[in-house]
């Protein structure tokens, strides 16, 4: 039972990360109908920004400022920086292709992902880098009930993810920007006819979605310590499927999908075998996509033929 | 006002020899037309004659390659869409184009998207008085409404921006004959509240029966213009529809 | 190259007008050559190309160059296979690489000692057909989702399939599939008592297979099936209403592509004598895509040309710093010559860049001697030529990285500005790109290669989505 709960917590942690990435996928897919393959790499860039913030403050062993401030700077810089990167990618790679056949931006997205990965490889090399979180955040704090340990970092990741998702829900459902985003997602041309600034709305969507991926990258660094330039692609794939499993375009769907995939992965690793984790998770994903392409919380689009 | 040559003393909207391309395709060739303040003008023509493109040019979605667009005495040819809407143009698009997954209220709010929140209570009031049905349905998803109700939302949404000129693209398309009747009554009502209307229609007789004046487009050129009564009598109108 | 028609009538799309007049040819001898080339029909053209290909081994001097040729032919064959589903049927198949892997692993299993405990060790002439039939079935299976899913959903599910293949070969039945260690000691191609062991032999084998595949695909393209594929690509719904069996046609596209890929896989396995899971990862898939996009999706000649160009460029030139230098400067000069008109602008830009470099070098040298102490990282006469012109500090890696990021920014700015400013901005961009090249990129060919592939995909899609030989897609509005 303890093992079960432990694995559940691991799954929730991993799932929170997937959910955050999935939200960005889902939002971008909503407004552009584009599967942004580069999104997973934005998560990787976020992880690197967090790493350099730690180094900048003196390294994990000898931080020159209090830990909460370091965390704040990491999240703000990773979120803001990756958000801007996402906006730039949209502006220069995807915007010229907005009216092209659907396959063109998809292939461009593959190119952007490849370019981003290899630029990072050129700049920072292929070696693994270590956040060394335990040097500045004590893993022994947290919740301990008998043999069950839930450390403070995991708690923070799960709580912060839920807060971010809640904030995003409010933005999308309650604010003017959110209404404009939904309008653009629903019918871009009609939105334009009402005077909605479509370019701005799409850029804002990219900013929000990419910022979430950047923050997820920092979280990944804090929880799993090791970061490397190729960490983004597979994480991005799984997150996209999380978005699909939950129902693309739906925020609660992305959360649910992310959590489910995280938990499934964690249980497969815990109860079956870590060698087969990816294989089994891929299998589950293929099965879900075949059985219910609109996702668990997705609506069948009202499509006119 | 109803001068036969279509020249108005002080038009609200005036297109001056507008030529428009759509990508590589030439759609409009030297179009000149006017709409006076408070007038109801219809733009007739067969398929692919450039009617919708004319409306898009007026709204600013398409930029003309040559010619000028004047609105309320100002040259708006280079203005972006939002600025034109703020200046008093609005469109009811072809097929209505509602945001189906959003509520009626949200759709209406998006019509006034260029103004700050809280400044459009009076506009809601106006739309709900004009279409009491929408008040009943305000929290329903727009995609679940009937065709007639959707047309009301589309018109209400356009009116939310307080237009001086309302562009209507094929308002009777896809509606049953009874609804078409009702629809034209609504258009007349809106028009009588002081909004000028430029309406694109295929149903010429129906449109001319409520319009002040009309223009007939054929393959990107205006081939015929005049008062509604003249056009209704004209033999040329039938010929223009059947092609040259 | 084509000339815009002077004055199309209203409502007539200029593209249609151009097609209606067949084609507008370039003026002068180029147009004449083009016309003559088009007039001789497809199979003599293919024959000429094949003869040209057959002459290549006579010109090459060593096995390494032949290996480059073999890689290029393999990539061309794969691009041809991918073209069936992506270019013709419009189905974005991101699991294509798995078919290639299936062919290679299938051949490796059947024609090696890997399964000899169960008594299976087939000769090549038996195992190749078995593998191809298996690939056809696999193609059908992977294609099944395309009955329900389109576009991005299909892309992602096929991508999972491709990823799953790598995971599978890495982790499952490691005693048979070898896990990360792969399968070694695979039989060579063998038929009628003769076996192919030399690189030259495999070169000719691949050339023959490529030409045969091209011919078969050309016949297929102009057949009912080919037309059905294109109809499904343009508008599946309309195709369905024209009584085209859309689902069957989609499955056929997957299946045909899989067979071509598997064929390439068997040759790859036999020639390499070994297969590893990493031979079939996403990186290689993107290379195949880049080849197809570069050449032109939907065009047989384009797919082959893209594969040959990309493979020869990346494998042949990027290996050695000197040769990659020829490539780098050659491509830049060619692009300038083609794109910069009239001639005085070209002269102005080249001269401006030269002067700009000298000035920058002088200023930097005056400020700090160590900032120019690095010198070009390449060798050869070009390096000597630019030695006292480029700024490469003593520690080139760090500065090169900064320069690279700066270069990306400059390139983006270059795309954004118009008119005269573009020409002005071109000068520092060119100079910086040479500095970054000589200081950093030339020292890391593996990464440079990947960056180039990514850049090709983005640039081609934005600038010339129809590729070198493809024809532009027309969207019906």
Short mmCIF file of C-alpha atoms in Angstrom, two decimals, chain C:
data_model
loop_
_atom_site.label_atom_id
_atom_site.label_comp_id
_atom_site.label_asym_id
_atom_site.label_seq_id
_atom_site.Cartn_x
_atom_site.Cartn_y
_atom_site.Cartn_z
CA UNK C 1 11.90 31.19 -63.70
CA UNK C 2 8.42 31.35 -65.08
CA UNK C 3 7.17 34.65 -66.33
CA UNK C 4 3.96 36.10 -64.96
CA UNK C 5 1.34 36.39 -67.67
CA UNK C 6 0.93 40.01 -68.64
CA UNK C 7 -2.73 40.63 -68.16
CA UNK C 8 -5.01 37.80 -67.18
CA UNK C 9 -8.69 38.33 -67.63
CA UNK C 10 -10.70 39.09 -64.55
CA UNK C 11 -11.51 36.16 -62.34
CA UNK C 12 -8.92 33.90 -63.95
CA UNK C 13 -6.28 32.58 -61.63
CA UNK C 14 -2.85 33.26 -63.03
CA UNK C 15 -1.70 29.81 -62.03
CA UNK C 16 -4.43 28.30 -64.12
CA UNK C 17 -3.54 30.60 -66.96
CA UNK C 18 0.06 29.53 -66.74
CA UNK C 19 -0.79 25.84 -66.70
CA UNK C 20 -3.17 26.31 -69.55
CA UNK C 21 -0.36 27.64 -71.70
CA UNK C 22 1.61 24.58 -70.61
CA UNK C 23 4.68 26.25 -69.22
CA UNK C 24 6.53 29.46 -69.62
CA UNK C 25 10.14 28.71 -70.35
CA UNK C 26 13.15 30.73 -69.42
CA UNK C 27 14.48 32.83 -72.27
CA UNK C 28 17.53 31.82 -74.28
CA UNK C 29 19.40 28.54 -74.22
CA UNK C 30 18.06 27.52 -70.79
CA UNK C 31 14.51 27.49 -72.05
CA UNK C 32 15.52 25.58 -75.16
CA UNK C 33 17.38 22.98 -73.12
CA UNK C 34 14.40 22.67 -70.79
CA UNK C 35 12.02 22.18 -73.70
CA UNK C 36 14.23 19.62 -75.35
CA UNK C 37 14.66 17.74 -72.06
CA UNK C 38 10.93 17.61 -71.55
CA UNK C 39 10.26 16.47 -75.07
CA UNK C 40 12.28 13.25 -74.90
CA UNK C 41 9.81 11.43 -72.66
CA UNK C 42 10.25 10.00 -69.22
CA UNK C 43 11.99 6.70 -69.83
CA UNK C 44 14.85 7.99 -71.97
CA UNK C 45 15.30 10.69 -69.33
CA UNK C 46 15.42 8.06 -66.61
CA UNK C 47 17.86 6.08 -68.75
CA UNK C 48 20.18 9.06 -69.15
CA UNK C 49 20.09 9.66 -65.40
CA UNK C 50 20.81 5.98 -64.74
CA UNK C 51 23.78 5.99 -67.12
CA UNK C 52 25.12 9.09 -65.43
CA UNK C 53 24.76 7.29 -62.11
CA UNK C 54 26.46 4.19 -63.46
CA UNK C 55 29.47 6.28 -64.48
CA UNK C 56 30.05 7.50 -60.92
CA UNK C 57 32.06 4.45 -59.70
CA UNK C 58 34.40 4.91 -62.67
CA UNK C 59 35.27 8.39 -61.41
CA UNK C 60 35.59 7.68 -57.72
CA UNK C 61 38.89 6.64 -56.28
CA UNK C 62 38.14 5.00 -52.95
CA UNK C 63 35.68 3.00 -50.95
CA UNK C 64 34.80 5.96 -48.78
CA UNK C 65 33.47 7.89 -51.74
CA UNK C 66 31.50 4.86 -52.87
CA UNK C 67 30.05 4.61 -49.38
CA UNK C 68 28.84 8.20 -49.73
CA UNK C 69 27.25 7.20 -53.01
CA UNK C 70 25.55 4.21 -51.39
CA UNK C 71 24.20 6.39 -48.56
CA UNK C 72 22.94 8.88 -51.09
CA UNK C 73 21.14 6.21 -53.12
CA UNK C 74 19.63 4.77 -49.94
CA UNK C 75 18.35 8.17 -48.90
CA UNK C 76 16.96 8.74 -52.40
CA UNK C 77 15.16 5.38 -52.25
CA UNK C 78 13.73 6.22 -48.83
CA UNK C 79 12.61 9.67 -49.97
CA UNK C 80 10.84 7.96 -52.87
CA UNK C 81 8.99 5.70 -50.47
CA UNK C 82 8.06 8.56 -48.19
CA UNK C 83 6.85 10.52 -51.17
CA UNK C 84 4.08 7.99 -51.73
CA UNK C 85 2.29 8.66 -48.47
CA UNK C 86 3.39 12.26 -47.80
CA UNK C 87 3.76 13.70 -51.27
CA UNK C 88 1.01 11.91 -53.15
CA UNK C 89 -1.59 10.80 -50.65
CA UNK C 90 -0.99 13.71 -48.26
CA UNK C 91 -0.79 11.47 -45.20
CA UNK C 92 1.79 12.72 -42.74
CA UNK C 93 3.52 9.46 -41.81
CA UNK C 94 6.07 10.07 -39.05
CA UNK C 95 6.57 6.36 -38.44
CA UNK C 96 8.08 5.77 -41.85
CA UNK C 97 11.49 5.11 -40.39
CA UNK C 98 10.12 2.00 -38.70
CA UNK C 99 9.45 0.39 -42.08
CA UNK C 100 13.07 0.95 -42.98
CA UNK C 101 14.07 -0.53 -39.63
CA UNK C 102 11.68 -3.43 -40.14
CA UNK C 103 13.29 -4.22 -43.48
CA UNK C 104 16.77 -4.08 -42.02
CA UNK C 105 15.95 -6.08 -38.89
CA UNK C 106 13.83 -8.54 -40.83
CA UNK C 107 16.63 -9.29 -43.23
CA UNK C 108 19.12 -9.37 -40.36
CA UNK C 109 17.08 -11.95 -38.47
CA UNK C 110 16.31 -14.20 -41.41
CA UNK C 111 19.69 -14.07 -43.09
CA UNK C 112 22.11 -14.42 -40.20
CA UNK C 113 22.84 -16.91 -37.44
CA UNK C 114 20.56 -15.00 -35.07
CA UNK C 115 17.69 -17.50 -35.40
CA UNK C 116 19.78 -20.53 -36.29
CA UNK C 117 18.81 -22.20 -32.99
CA UNK C 118 15.31 -22.47 -34.41
CA UNK C 119 16.79 -23.56 -37.72
CA UNK C 120 16.10 -20.35 -39.64
CA UNK C 121 18.86 -19.04 -41.82
CA UNK C 122 17.49 -18.14 -45.20
CA UNK C 123 19.38 -17.09 -48.29
CA UNK C 124 18.86 -13.51 -49.40
CA UNK C 125 16.70 -14.37 -52.40
CA UNK C 126 14.21 -15.95 -50.03
CA UNK C 127 14.37 -13.53 -47.14
CA UNK C 128 14.08 -10.30 -49.15
CA UNK C 129 10.67 -11.18 -50.64
CA UNK C 130 9.48 -12.40 -47.23
CA UNK C 131 10.55 -9.14 -45.61
CA UNK C 132 8.87 -7.11 -48.31
CA UNK C 133 5.60 -8.97 -47.94
CA UNK C 134 5.88 -8.53 -44.19
CA UNK C 135 6.48 -4.82 -44.67
CA UNK C 136 3.41 -4.53 -46.87
CA UNK C 137 1.34 -6.10 -44.09
CA UNK C 138 2.96 -3.85 -41.50
CA UNK C 139 2.18 -0.86 -43.70
CA UNK C 140 -1.46 -1.93 -43.79
CA UNK C 141 -1.48 -2.25 -40.03
CA UNK C 142 0.12 1.13 -39.38
CA UNK C 143 -2.10 2.64 -42.01
CA UNK C 144 -5.26 1.40 -40.32
CA UNK C 145 -5.54 4.43 -38.03
CA UNK C 146 -5.59 6.63 -41.13
CA UNK C 147 -9.11 5.38 -41.72
CA UNK C 148 -10.24 7.37 -38.72
CA UNK C 149 -7.51 9.86 -37.98
CA UNK C 150 -6.19 12.56 -40.23
CA UNK C 151 -3.56 15.24 -40.15
CA UNK C 152 -1.89 15.82 -36.83
CA UNK C 153 -3.52 12.91 -35.09
CA UNK C 154 -2.22 10.56 -37.71
CA UNK C 155 1.18 12.22 -37.49
CA UNK C 156 1.43 11.72 -33.77
CA UNK C 157 0.21 8.13 -33.78
CA UNK C 158 2.64 7.15 -36.51
CA UNK C 159 5.39 8.99 -34.67
CA UNK C 160 4.64 6.85 -31.63
CA UNK C 161 4.87 3.82 -33.82
CA UNK C 162 8.32 4.92 -34.96
CA UNK C 163 9.43 5.60 -31.38
CA UNK C 164 7.97 2.29 -30.29
CA UNK C 165 10.06 0.50 -32.91
CA UNK C 166 13.28 1.89 -31.43
CA UNK C 167 12.12 1.02 -27.93
CA UNK C 168 11.16 -2.44 -29.12
CA UNK C 169 14.48 -3.26 -30.74
CA UNK C 170 16.30 -1.83 -27.74
CA UNK C 171 14.46 -3.71 -25.02
CA UNK C 172 12.48 -6.69 -26.28
CA UNK C 173 13.89 -10.17 -26.84
CA UNK C 174 17.44 -8.97 -26.47
CA UNK C 175 18.78 -12.47 -27.05
CA UNK C 176 17.33 -12.41 -30.57
CA UNK C 177 17.24 -8.72 -31.47
CA UNK C 178 20.45 -7.92 -29.66
CA UNK C 179 19.16 -4.90 -27.75
CA UNK C 180 21.41 -1.88 -28.07
CA UNK C 181 24.15 -4.13 -29.46
CA UNK C 182 22.09 -4.85 -32.54
CA UNK C 183 22.61 -7.76 -34.88
CA UNK C 184 25.95 -8.38 -36.52
CA UNK C 185 27.37 -10.79 -39.10
CA UNK C 186 24.51 -10.49 -41.55
CA UNK C 187 24.72 -12.27 -44.90
CA UNK C 188 25.48 -10.27 -48.02
CA UNK C 189 23.00 -10.08 -50.89
CA UNK C 190 23.25 -13.32 -52.80
CA UNK C 191 21.44 -14.73 -55.79
CA UNK C 192 22.15 -17.30 -58.50
CA UNK C 193 25.44 -18.24 -56.92
CA UNK C 194 26.82 -14.72 -57.06
CA UNK C 195 27.10 -12.64 -53.95
CA UNK C 196 27.63 -8.95 -53.55
CA UNK C 197 30.35 -8.04 -51.12
CA UNK C 198 32.02 -4.93 -52.49
CA UNK C 199 30.83 -1.36 -52.16
CA UNK C 200 30.87 -1.11 -55.93
CA UNK C 201 28.51 -4.04 -56.15
CA UNK C 202 26.08 -2.49 -53.68
CA UNK C 203 26.28 0.81 -55.48
CA UNK C 204 25.15 -0.84 -58.72
CA UNK C 205 22.55 -2.91 -56.93
CA UNK C 206 21.06 0.20 -55.34
CA UNK C 207 21.22 2.10 -58.60
CA UNK C 208 19.29 -0.66 -60.36
CA UNK C 209 16.75 -0.86 -57.55
CA UNK C 210 16.35 2.93 -57.54
CA UNK C 211 15.80 3.11 -61.29
CA UNK C 212 13.33 0.23 -61.21
CA UNK C 213 11.47 1.82 -58.32
CA UNK C 214 11.38 5.15 -60.10
CA UNK C 215 9.98 3.55 -63.22
CA UNK C 216 7.39 1.58 -61.25
CA UNK C 217 6.36 4.64 -59.29
CA UNK C 218 6.07 6.70 -62.44
CA UNK C 219 3.69 4.15 -63.90
CA UNK C 220 1.82 4.08 -60.62
CA UNK C 221 1.65 7.87 -60.49
CA UNK C 222 -0.02 8.13 -63.86
CA UNK C 223 -2.36 5.25 -63.15
CA UNK C 224 -5.79 5.29 -61.58
CA UNK C 225 -4.23 4.68 -58.19
CA UNK C 226 -1.94 7.67 -58.56
CA UNK C 227 -4.82 9.93 -59.45
CA UNK C 228 -6.84 8.52 -56.58
CA UNK C 229 -4.02 9.34 -54.16
CA UNK C 230 -3.89 12.92 -55.29
CA UNK C 231 -7.64 13.22 -55.14
CA UNK C 232 -7.59 11.96 -51.55
CA UNK C 233 -4.83 14.43 -50.72
CA UNK C 234 -6.72 17.39 -52.11
CA UNK C 235 -10.14 16.61 -50.72
CA UNK C 236 -10.98 13.26 -49.14
CA UNK C 237 -14.65 14.07 -48.96
CA UNK C 238 -14.93 14.96 -52.62
CA UNK C 239 -12.88 11.87 -53.47
CA UNK C 240 -15.26 9.71 -51.48
CA UNK C 241 -18.17 11.15 -53.42
CA UNK C 242 -16.40 10.38 -56.68
CA UNK C 243 -16.65 6.77 -55.50
CA UNK C 244 -12.92 6.52 -54.83
CA UNK C 245 -12.43 3.91 -52.09
CA UNK C 246 -10.66 6.42 -49.84
CA UNK C 247 -9.71 4.05 -47.05
CA UNK C 248 -8.31 1.42 -49.36
CA UNK C 249 -6.36 4.04 -51.27
CA UNK C 250 -4.85 5.39 -48.05
CA UNK C 251 -3.84 1.92 -46.92
CA UNK C 252 -2.26 1.27 -50.29
CA UNK C 253 -0.15 4.40 -49.92
CA UNK C 254 1.13 3.23 -46.55
CA UNK C 255 1.75 -0.25 -47.86
CA UNK C 256 3.64 0.79 -50.98
CA UNK C 257 5.77 3.20 -48.99
CA UNK C 258 6.53 0.48 -46.46
CA UNK C 259 7.65 -1.92 -49.18
CA UNK C 260 10.05 0.60 -50.69
CA UNK C 261 11.44 1.46 -47.26
CA UNK C 262 11.84 -2.20 -46.31
CA UNK C 263 13.66 -2.90 -49.57
CA UNK C 264 16.08 -0.09 -48.75
CA UNK C 265 16.40 -1.58 -45.27
CA UNK C 266 17.43 -5.02 -46.51
CA UNK C 267 20.15 -3.53 -48.70
CA UNK C 268 21.30 -1.36 -45.81
CA UNK C 269 21.56 -4.37 -43.49
CA UNK C 270 23.36 -6.48 -46.07
CA UNK C 271 25.81 -3.76 -46.94
CA UNK C 272 26.53 -2.70 -43.36
CA UNK C 273 26.61 -6.35 -42.18
CA UNK C 274 25.09 -5.03 -38.96
CA UNK C 275 22.04 -3.16 -37.67
CA UNK C 276 21.52 -1.17 -34.48
CA UNK C 277 18.42 0.49 -33.02
CA UNK C 278 20.05 3.91 -33.29
CA UNK C 279 20.18 3.56 -37.08
CA UNK C 280 16.43 4.12 -37.08
CA UNK C 281 15.85 7.05 -34.75
CA UNK C 282 13.90 10.24 -35.30
CA UNK C 283 16.99 12.10 -36.47
CA UNK C 284 17.20 9.96 -39.56
CA UNK C 285 13.48 10.28 -40.14
CA UNK C 286 13.85 14.05 -40.21
CA UNK C 287 16.70 13.68 -42.67
CA UNK C 288 14.40 11.75 -45.01
CA UNK C 289 11.77 14.44 -44.62
CA UNK C 290 14.33 17.15 -45.32
CA UNK C 291 15.39 15.30 -48.48
CA UNK C 292 11.82 15.03 -49.71
CA UNK C 293 10.98 18.63 -48.87
CA UNK C 294 14.17 19.91 -50.46
CA UNK C 295 13.57 18.03 -53.68
CA UNK C 296 9.86 18.63 -53.77
CA UNK C 297 7.13 16.52 -52.25
CA UNK C 298 4.99 14.89 -54.90
CA UNK C 299 7.71 14.64 -57.52
CA UNK C 300 9.66 11.45 -58.22
CA UNK C 301 12.65 13.30 -59.62
CA UNK C 302 12.46 15.75 -56.76
CA UNK C 303 12.53 13.07 -54.08
CA UNK C 304 15.57 11.41 -55.66
CA UNK C 305 17.37 14.68 -56.27
CA UNK C 306 16.69 15.86 -52.71
CA UNK C 307 18.03 12.61 -51.30
CA UNK C 308 21.17 12.71 -53.43
CA UNK C 309 21.93 16.38 -52.77
CA UNK C 310 21.34 16.20 -49.05
CA UNK C 311 23.25 12.99 -48.52
CA UNK C 312 26.25 13.97 -50.61
CA UNK C 313 26.29 17.40 -48.99
CA UNK C 314 26.05 16.21 -45.43
CA UNK C 315 28.16 13.05 -45.62
CA UNK C 316 30.55 14.00 -48.33
CA UNK C 317 31.38 17.60 -47.70
CA UNK C 318 30.74 18.16 -44.04
CA UNK C 319 33.21 15.49 -42.92
CA UNK C 320 36.39 17.40 -43.57
CA UNK C 321 36.84 21.07 -42.65
CA UNK C 322 38.45 21.92 -45.98
CA UNK C 323 35.71 20.42 -48.10
CA UNK C 324 32.94 21.77 -45.92
CA UNK C 325 34.55 25.15 -46.49
CA UNK C 326 34.14 24.75 -50.25
CA UNK C 327 30.53 23.85 -49.67
CA UNK C 328 29.87 26.73 -47.27
CA UNK C 329 31.44 29.44 -49.40
CA UNK C 330 30.18 27.89 -52.61
CA UNK C 331 26.56 27.83 -51.46
CA UNK C 332 26.76 31.39 -50.16
CA UNK C 333 28.32 32.69 -53.38
CA UNK C 334 25.84 30.79 -55.54
CA UNK C 335 22.90 32.09 -53.54
CA UNK C 336 24.20 35.64 -53.82
CA UNK C 337 24.75 35.29 -57.55
CA UNK C 338 21.28 33.88 -58.11
CA UNK C 339 19.42 36.19 -55.74
CA UNK C 340 21.26 39.50 -56.05
CA UNK C 341 20.30 41.36 -59.19
CA UNK C 342 21.46 43.50 -60.90
CA UNK C 343 25.14 42.63 -61.00
CA UNK C 344 26.33 45.86 -59.36
CA UNK C 345 24.45 45.02 -56.20
CA UNK C 346 26.28 41.72 -56.07
CA UNK C 347 29.62 43.49 -56.50
CA UNK C 348 28.66 46.07 -53.90
CA UNK C 349 27.71 43.43 -51.34
CA UNK C 350 30.83 41.31 -51.87
CA UNK C 351 33.13 44.33 -51.84
CA UNK C 352 31.26 45.82 -48.89
CA UNK C 353 31.64 42.60 -46.94
CA UNK C 354 35.37 42.47 -47.71
CA UNK C 355 35.91 46.06 -46.60
CA UNK C 356 33.62 45.66 -43.59
CA UNK C 357 35.64 42.65 -42.49
CA UNK C 358 38.95 44.45 -42.84
CA UNK C 359 37.68 47.41 -40.81
CA UNK C 360 36.20 45.22 -38.07
CA UNK C 361 39.36 43.12 -37.95
CA UNK C 362 41.52 46.25 -37.67
CA UNK C 363 39.37 47.75 -34.91
CA UNK C 364 39.20 44.54 -32.90
CA UNK C 365 42.91 43.99 -33.36
CA UNK C 366 43.63 47.50 -32.08
CA UNK C 367 41.47 46.94 -29.01
CA UNK C 368 42.73 43.52 -28.08
CA UNK C 369 45.20 41.33 -29.92
CA UNK C 370 43.97 38.13 -28.28
CA UNK C 371 40.47 38.69 -29.72
CA UNK C 372 41.78 37.89 -33.19
CA UNK C 373 44.42 35.39 -32.14
CA UNK C 374 42.37 32.30 -32.89
CA UNK C 375 42.39 32.39 -36.64
CA UNK C 376 40.26 30.18 -38.86
CA UNK C 377 39.69 26.68 -37.52
CA UNK C 378 39.64 25.23 -41.01
CA UNK C 379 42.66 24.74 -43.23
CA UNK C 380 43.42 25.16 -46.89
CA UNK C 381 43.70 28.14 -49.16
CA UNK C 382 40.38 29.62 -48.15
CA UNK C 383 41.45 29.64 -44.53
CA UNK C 384 44.67 31.38 -45.52
CA UNK C 385 42.69 33.88 -47.53
CA UNK C 386 40.46 34.89 -44.64
CA UNK C 387 43.08 34.51 -41.92
CA UNK C 388 43.60 38.23 -41.38
CA UNK C 389 40.02 39.10 -42.10
CA UNK C 390 37.83 37.10 -39.70
CA UNK C 391 37.65 37.76 -36.00
CA UNK C 392 38.23 34.50 -34.16
CA UNK C 393 39.44 34.91 -30.57
CA UNK C 394 41.89 32.62 -28.85
CA UNK C 395 39.06 30.65 -27.25
CA UNK C 396 36.81 30.32 -30.28
CA UNK C 397 34.10 28.08 -28.80
CA UNK C 398 32.56 30.57 -26.36
CA UNK C 399 32.76 33.51 -28.73
CA UNK C 400 31.49 31.34 -31.56
CA UNK C 401 28.42 30.44 -29.51
CA UNK C 402 27.64 34.09 -28.85
CA UNK C 403 28.25 34.82 -32.51
CA UNK C 404 25.89 32.02 -33.51
CA UNK C 405 23.04 33.39 -31.42
CA UNK C 406 23.77 36.85 -32.80
CA UNK C 407 23.76 35.39 -36.30
CA UNK C 408 20.33 33.84 -35.77
CA UNK C 409 19.09 37.27 -34.71
CA UNK C 410 20.64 38.93 -37.75
CA UNK C 411 19.17 36.34 -40.11
CA UNK C 412 15.72 36.91 -38.67
CA UNK C 413 16.18 40.68 -39.01
CA UNK C 414 17.30 40.13 -42.58
CA UNK C 415 14.09 38.33 -43.40
CA UNK C 416 12.01 41.08 -41.83
CA UNK C 417 13.48 44.19 -43.43
CA UNK C 418 12.80 45.10 -47.03
CA UNK C 419 14.44 46.98 -49.85
CA UNK C 420 17.72 48.78 -49.44
CA UNK C 421 18.12 47.96 -45.77
CA UNK C 422 18.20 44.29 -46.60
CA UNK C 423 21.22 44.80 -48.83
CA UNK C 424 22.89 46.87 -46.12
CA UNK C 425 22.14 44.33 -43.43
CA UNK C 426 23.40 41.54 -45.68
CA UNK C 427 26.98 42.76 -45.28
CA UNK C 428 27.37 42.26 -41.51
CA UNK C 429 25.32 39.07 -41.71
CA UNK C 430 27.65 37.58 -44.28
CA UNK C 431 30.69 38.63 -42.32
CA UNK C 432 29.36 37.28 -39.06
CA UNK C 433 28.38 34.00 -40.67
CA UNK C 434 31.93 33.56 -41.97
CA UNK C 435 33.34 34.34 -38.51
CA UNK C 436 30.99 31.89 -36.82
CA UNK C 437 31.73 29.28 -39.46
CA UNK C 438 35.48 29.59 -39.18
CA UNK C 439 35.44 29.95 -35.41
CA UNK C 440 32.89 27.39 -34.34
CA UNK C 441 30.71 25.49 -36.79
CA UNK C 442 33.58 24.01 -38.76
CA UNK C 443 34.88 22.34 -35.61
CA UNK C 444 31.60 20.55 -34.83
CA UNK C 445 30.44 19.03 -38.13
CA UNK C 446 27.98 16.64 -36.46
CA UNK C 447 26.01 19.45 -34.88
CA UNK C 448 26.37 21.74 -37.89
CA UNK C 449 24.82 19.00 -39.97
CA UNK C 450 21.76 18.76 -37.74
CA UNK C 451 21.37 22.54 -37.61
CA UNK C 452 21.51 22.61 -41.39
CA UNK C 453 18.77 19.98 -41.66
CA UNK C 454 16.52 21.95 -39.33
CA UNK C 455 17.23 25.14 -41.22
CA UNK C 456 16.50 23.47 -44.56
CA UNK C 457 13.07 22.38 -43.34
CA UNK C 458 12.15 25.83 -42.04
CA UNK C 459 13.59 27.81 -44.93
CA UNK C 460 12.17 25.57 -47.65
CA UNK C 461 8.70 25.55 -46.12
CA UNK C 462 8.69 29.34 -45.89
CA UNK C 463 10.44 30.23 -49.10
CA UNK C 464 9.71 27.46 -51.57
CA UNK C 465 7.30 24.87 -50.16
CA UNK C 466 7.13 23.05 -53.49
CA UNK C 467 10.83 22.20 -53.24
CA UNK C 468 13.32 22.22 -56.09
CA UNK C 469 11.32 20.17 -58.56
CA UNK C 470 7.82 20.04 -57.14
CA UNK C 471 4.90 21.96 -58.49
CA UNK C 472 3.10 24.44 -56.34
CA UNK C 473 -0.02 23.25 -54.59
CA UNK C 474 -3.07 25.29 -55.34
CA UNK C 475 -5.60 25.71 -52.61
CA UNK C 476 -9.14 25.96 -53.90
CA UNK C 477 -10.86 28.84 -52.15
#
